[in-house]
Amino acid sequence: MRRIAAVTATAVALGGGMVLAATPAGAAPAGAKKVTKSWVTNKGNKAIFRAVKAGGKFSYNTKTKKFVVKGYIQDLSKNGTAPGVQFRVWRDGQWHESKVLFVTSNYSTPVDGVYKFNSKDALWTTTGTKLQVREGALKITADLKGAKYGAWKKLR
C-alpha cells in the first residue's frame, strides 16, 4: 500500500499539554483549485461512541487530488475508553485507510478522560478522489485490545 505522507499517531505530554507529531502540508501548485470544508464524526448511537467526538477542516486540491485533514479528537467522559479517528480515501480503484489515530500519553498508552486534543498540524495527508471518516474507541486494558469502530461517514 502506497502512502504519500502518513501521520505519526503519537501524542506526548509536553508542559501540561498534548502534542501530535504530523507531517506539515505543502503549498498548492499554481492554477489549482483548493476546496476547504468542515468535517465531524457521526458520534454514533452505540454507547461506546457517545463520548467520542472528532472534527475539523480538510482541504482538497482539485489538480493534484491531495487531501490535507486537520482537526481535533475529544473525549467527553472518563468511561474506560480512549477516543480515536480513522480516515480513508478512494484511489486506484480501492479504499486506502489511515492508521487509527488515538491520543496517547508519554508512556504510549491511550488517554481516557475529559479532554479536547487540538492538532495544529495535519492529522493525515494523502491523495485520492473520495474521503471518509469514522470514530473509534479503544478499551483501556492491559493488552489494549477491544477497539470498536463506527460507520464510515462521507466527507467528499
PDB file of C-alpha atoms in Angstrom:
ATOM      1  CA  MET A   1       0.000   0.000   0.000  1.00  0.00           C
ATOM      2  CA  ARG A   2       1.454   3.312  -1.108  1.00  0.00           C
ATOM      3  CA  ARG A   3       1.196   6.281   1.195  1.00  0.00           C
ATOM      4  CA  ILE A   4       2.179   9.795   0.198  1.00  0.00           C
ATOM      5  CA  ALA A   5       2.501  11.071   3.757  1.00  0.00           C
ATOM      6  CA  ALA A   6       1.270   9.467   6.940  1.00  0.00           C
ATOM      7  CA  VAL A   7       0.679  10.892  10.344  1.00  0.00           C
ATOM      8  CA  THR A   8       2.659   9.540  13.219  1.00  0.00           C
ATOM      9  CA  ALA A   9      -0.141   8.806  15.642  1.00  0.00           C
ATOM     10  CA  THR A  10       1.891   9.689  18.655  1.00  0.00           C
ATOM     11  CA  ALA A  11       0.898  12.235  21.239  1.00  0.00           C
ATOM     12  CA  VAL A  12       3.096  13.081  24.167  1.00  0.00           C
ATOM     13  CA  ALA A  13       2.566  15.251  27.192  1.00  0.00           C
ATOM     14  CA  LEU A  14       4.728  18.372  26.995  1.00  0.00           C
ATOM     15  CA  GLY A  15       4.422  21.145  29.537  1.00  0.00           C
ATOM     16  CA  GLY A  16       0.981  20.013  30.680  1.00  0.00           C
ATOM     17  CA  GLY A  17      -0.402  19.777  27.123  1.00  0.00           C
ATOM     18  CA  MET A  18      -0.545  17.118  24.445  1.00  0.00           C
ATOM     19  CA  VAL A  19       1.112  17.302  21.046  1.00  0.00           C
ATOM     20  CA  LEU A  20       0.569  15.224  17.912  1.00  0.00           C
ATOM     21  CA  ALA A  21       3.537  14.792  15.590  1.00  0.00           C
ATOM     22  CA  ALA A  22       2.439  15.184  11.984  1.00  0.00           C
ATOM     23  CA  THR A  23       3.765  15.917   8.520  1.00  0.00           C
ATOM     24  CA  PRO A  24       3.222  19.584   7.546  1.00  0.00           C
ATOM     25  CA  ALA A  25       1.197  20.333   4.431  1.00  0.00           C
ATOM     26  CA  GLY A  26       2.854  21.822   1.345  1.00  0.00           C
ATOM     27  CA  ALA A  27       1.704  24.746  -0.782  1.00  0.00           C
ATOM     28  CA  ALA A  28      -0.758  24.280  -3.645  1.00  0.00           C
ATOM     29  CA  PRO A  29       0.573  24.426  -7.225  1.00  0.00           C
ATOM     30  CA  ALA A  30      -0.364  27.423  -9.409  1.00  0.00           C
ATOM     31  CA  GLY A  31      -3.719  27.180 -11.161  1.00  0.00           C
ATOM     32  CA  ALA A  32      -5.117  24.567  -8.793  1.00  0.00           C
ATOM     33  CA  LYS A  33      -8.485  24.959  -7.127  1.00  0.00           C
ATOM     34  CA  LYS A  34      -8.348  24.363  -3.387  1.00  0.00           C
ATOM     35  CA  VAL A  35     -11.593  23.377  -1.654  1.00  0.00           C
ATOM     36  CA  THR A  36     -11.824  23.616   2.146  1.00  0.00           C
ATOM     37  CA  LYS A  37     -14.700  22.076   4.135  1.00  0.00           C
ATOM     38  CA  SER A  38     -15.508  21.260   7.746  1.00  0.00           C
ATOM     39  CA  TRP A  39     -15.873  17.679   8.987  1.00  0.00           C
ATOM     40  CA  VAL A  40     -17.155  15.940  12.111  1.00  0.00           C
ATOM     41  CA  THR A  41     -17.638  12.284  13.036  1.00  0.00           C
ATOM     42  CA  ASN A  42     -21.080  10.699  13.315  1.00  0.00           C
ATOM     43  CA  LYS A  43     -20.989  10.479  17.126  1.00  0.00           C
ATOM     44  CA  GLY A  44     -22.514   7.019  16.777  1.00  0.00           C
ATOM     45  CA  ASN A  45     -25.577   5.720  18.555  1.00  0.00           C
ATOM     46  CA  LYS A  46     -23.727   2.893  20.326  1.00  0.00           C
ATOM     47  CA  ALA A  47     -22.965   3.749  23.958  1.00  0.00           C
ATOM     48  CA  ILE A  48     -19.207   3.403  23.408  1.00  0.00           C
ATOM     49  CA  PHE A  49     -19.209   6.213  20.797  1.00  0.00           C
ATOM     50  CA  ARG A  50     -21.338   8.748  22.689  1.00  0.00           C
ATOM     51  CA  ALA A  51     -18.240  10.146  24.413  1.00  0.00           C
ATOM     52  CA  VAL A  52     -16.184  10.274  21.177  1.00  0.00           C
ATOM     53  CA  LYS A  53     -16.114  13.416  19.080  1.00  0.00           C
ATOM     54  CA  ALA A  54     -13.722  14.448  16.347  1.00  0.00           C
ATOM     55  CA  GLY A  55     -13.894  17.211  13.783  1.00  0.00           C
ATOM     56  CA  GLY A  56     -12.023  19.938  11.974  1.00  0.00           C
ATOM     57  CA  LYS A  57     -11.376  21.017   8.394  1.00  0.00           C
ATOM     58  CA  PHE A  58      -9.986  19.329   5.319  1.00  0.00           C
ATOM     59  CA  SER A  59      -8.703  20.852   2.122  1.00  0.00           C
ATOM     60  CA  TYR A  60      -8.697  19.236  -1.304  1.00  0.00           C
ATOM     61  CA  ASN A  61      -6.618  20.332  -4.284  1.00  0.00           C
ATOM     62  CA  THR A  62      -8.533  19.535  -7.491  1.00  0.00           C
ATOM     63  CA  LYS A  63      -5.400  19.476  -9.655  1.00  0.00           C
ATOM     64  CA  THR A  64      -3.180  17.224  -7.530  1.00  0.00           C
ATOM     65  CA  LYS A  65      -6.101  15.382  -5.831  1.00  0.00           C
ATOM     66  CA  LYS A  66      -4.366  15.919  -2.493  1.00  0.00           C
ATOM     67  CA  PHE A  67      -6.280  15.873   0.807  1.00  0.00           C
ATOM     68  CA  VAL A  68      -4.950  17.577   3.947  1.00  0.00           C
ATOM     69  CA  VAL A  69      -7.030  16.822   7.056  1.00  0.00           C
ATOM     70  CA  LYS A  70      -6.712  18.887  10.248  1.00  0.00           C
ATOM     71  CA  GLY A  71      -8.774  18.774  13.393  1.00  0.00           C
ATOM     72  CA  TYR A  72      -9.326  17.603  16.925  1.00  0.00           C
ATOM     73  CA  ILE A  73     -10.126  14.472  18.929  1.00  0.00           C
ATOM     74  CA  GLN A  74     -12.316  14.912  22.005  1.00  0.00           C
ATOM     75  CA  ASP A  75     -13.237  12.624  24.904  1.00  0.00           C
ATOM     76  CA  LEU A  76     -16.461  13.773  26.565  1.00  0.00           C
ATOM     77  CA  SER A  77     -16.260  11.444  29.590  1.00  0.00           C
ATOM     78  CA  LYS A  78     -13.942   9.157  31.532  1.00  0.00           C
ATOM     79  CA  ASN A  79     -15.515   5.821  30.669  1.00  0.00           C
ATOM     80  CA  GLY A  80     -12.646   3.353  30.251  1.00  0.00           C
ATOM     81  CA  THR A  81     -12.181   4.011  26.525  1.00  0.00           C
ATOM     82  CA  ALA A  82      -9.901   6.302  24.540  1.00  0.00           C
ATOM     83  CA  PRO A  83     -11.405   8.115  21.530  1.00  0.00           C
ATOM     84  CA  GLY A  84      -9.885   7.823  18.084  1.00  0.00           C
ATOM     85  CA  VAL A  85     -10.486   8.696  14.469  1.00  0.00           C
ATOM     86  CA  GLN A  86      -9.666   6.987  11.153  1.00  0.00           C
ATOM     87  CA  PHE A  87      -9.792   8.234   7.558  1.00  0.00           C
ATOM     88  CA  ARG A  88      -9.880   6.504   4.186  1.00  0.00           C
ATOM     89  CA  VAL A  89      -9.597   7.671   0.573  1.00  0.00           C
ATOM     90  CA  TRP A  90     -10.564   6.155  -2.766  1.00  0.00           C
ATOM     91  CA  ARG A  91      -7.502   5.805  -5.022  1.00  0.00           C
ATOM     92  CA  ASP A  92      -6.570   3.425  -7.849  1.00  0.00           C
ATOM     93  CA  GLY A  93      -9.907   1.595  -7.659  1.00  0.00           C
ATOM     94  CA  GLN A  94      -9.760   0.742  -3.943  1.00  0.00           C
ATOM     95  CA  TRP A  95     -10.010   2.217  -0.442  1.00  0.00           C
ATOM     96  CA  HIS A  96      -6.802   3.164   1.396  1.00  0.00           C
ATOM     97  CA  GLU A  97      -7.118   3.612   5.166  1.00  0.00           C
ATOM     98  CA  SER A  98      -5.090   5.731   7.556  1.00  0.00           C
ATOM     99  CA  LYS A  99      -3.857   4.411  10.850  1.00  0.00           C
ATOM    100  CA  VAL A 100      -6.343   4.823  13.675  1.00  0.00           C
ATOM    101  CA  LEU A 101      -5.327   7.998  15.495  1.00  0.00           C
ATOM    102  CA  PHE A 102      -5.598   7.786  19.293  1.00  0.00           C
ATOM    103  CA  VAL A 103      -4.197  10.349  21.696  1.00  0.00           C
ATOM    104  CA  THR A 104      -1.588   8.640  23.850  1.00  0.00           C
ATOM    105  CA  SER A 105       0.289   9.634  26.976  1.00  0.00           C
ATOM    106  CA  ASN A 106       4.052   9.928  27.119  1.00  0.00           C
ATOM    107  CA  TYR A 107       4.027   6.231  28.116  1.00  0.00           C
ATOM    108  CA  SER A 108       2.381   5.342  24.765  1.00  0.00           C
ATOM    109  CA  THR A 109      -0.881   4.322  26.411  1.00  0.00           C
ATOM    110  CA  PRO A 110      -4.217   5.694  25.183  1.00  0.00           C
ATOM    111  CA  VAL A 111      -5.596   8.533  27.291  1.00  0.00           C
ATOM    112  CA  ASP A 112      -9.047   8.250  28.912  1.00  0.00           C
ATOM    113  CA  GLY A 113     -10.530  11.348  30.475  1.00  0.00           C
ATOM    114  CA  VAL A 114     -12.374  14.523  29.621  1.00  0.00           C
ATOM    115  CA  TYR A 115     -10.178  16.499  27.199  1.00  0.00           C
ATOM    116  CA  LYS A 116     -10.039  18.002  23.730  1.00  0.00           C
ATOM    117  CA  PHE A 117      -6.812  17.471  21.786  1.00  0.00           C
ATOM    118  CA  ASN A 118      -6.444  20.058  19.006  1.00  0.00           C
ATOM    119  CA  SER A 119      -3.855  19.400  16.290  1.00  0.00           C
ATOM    120  CA  LYS A 120      -2.379  22.419  14.509  1.00  0.00           C
ATOM    121  CA  ASP A 121      -0.597  20.119  12.052  1.00  0.00           C
ATOM    122  CA  ALA A 122      -2.231  17.751   9.587  1.00  0.00           C
ATOM    123  CA  LEU A 123      -3.791  14.592  11.007  1.00  0.00           C
ATOM    124  CA  TRP A 124      -3.488  12.934   7.595  1.00  0.00           C
ATOM    125  CA  THR A 125      -2.205  13.947   4.152  1.00  0.00           C
ATOM    126  CA  THR A 126      -2.756  11.753   1.087  1.00  0.00           C
ATOM    127  CA  THR A 127      -4.056  11.696  -2.496  1.00  0.00           C
ATOM    128  CA  GLY A 128      -7.361  10.315  -3.738  1.00  0.00           C
ATOM    129  CA  THR A 129     -10.798  11.304  -5.009  1.00  0.00           C
ATOM    130  CA  LYS A 130     -13.172  10.435  -2.133  1.00  0.00           C
ATOM    131  CA  LEU A 131     -12.674  10.955   1.609  1.00  0.00           C
ATOM    132  CA  GLN A 132     -14.444   9.274   4.535  1.00  0.00           C
ATOM    133  CA  VAL A 133     -14.049   9.343   8.333  1.00  0.00           C
ATOM    134  CA  ARG A 134     -15.159   7.171  11.252  1.00  0.00           C
ATOM    135  CA  GLU A 135     -14.775   7.299  15.006  1.00  0.00           C
ATOM    136  CA  GLY A 136     -13.033   4.669  17.057  1.00  0.00           C
ATOM    137  CA  ALA A 137     -12.960   3.737  20.719  1.00  0.00           C
ATOM    138  CA  LEU A 138     -10.238   1.671  22.364  1.00  0.00           C
ATOM    139  CA  LYS A 139     -10.972  -0.116  25.642  1.00  0.00           C
ATOM    140  CA  ILE A 140      -8.229   0.711  28.159  1.00  0.00           C
ATOM    141  CA  THR A 141      -6.986  -2.725  29.256  1.00  0.00           C
ATOM    142  CA  ALA A 142      -3.577  -4.266  29.896  1.00  0.00           C
ATOM    143  CA  ASP A 143      -3.364  -5.673  26.346  1.00  0.00           C
ATOM    144  CA  LEU A 144      -5.155  -2.699  24.672  1.00  0.00           C
ATOM    145  CA  LYS A 145      -7.449  -4.990  22.695  1.00  0.00           C
ATOM    146  CA  GLY A 146     -11.101  -4.341  22.067  1.00  0.00           C
ATOM    147  CA  ALA A 147     -11.139  -1.466  19.593  1.00  0.00           C
ATOM    148  CA  LYS A 148     -14.583  -0.670  18.183  1.00  0.00           C
ATOM    149  CA  TYR A 149     -15.316   1.414  15.104  1.00  0.00           C
ATOM    150  CA  GLY A 150     -18.340   3.389  13.949  1.00  0.00           C
ATOM    151  CA  ALA A 151     -19.776   3.582  10.458  1.00  0.00           C
ATOM    152  CA  TRP A 152     -17.893   5.422   7.716  1.00  0.00           C
ATOM    153  CA  LYS A 153     -19.135   8.959   7.015  1.00  0.00           C
ATOM    154  CA  LYS A 154     -18.666  10.513   3.574  1.00  0.00           C
ATOM    155  CA  LEU A 155     -16.804  13.834   3.595  1.00  0.00           C
ATOM    156  CA  ARG A 156     -16.094  14.252  -0.133  1.00  0.00           C
TER     157      ARG A 156
END
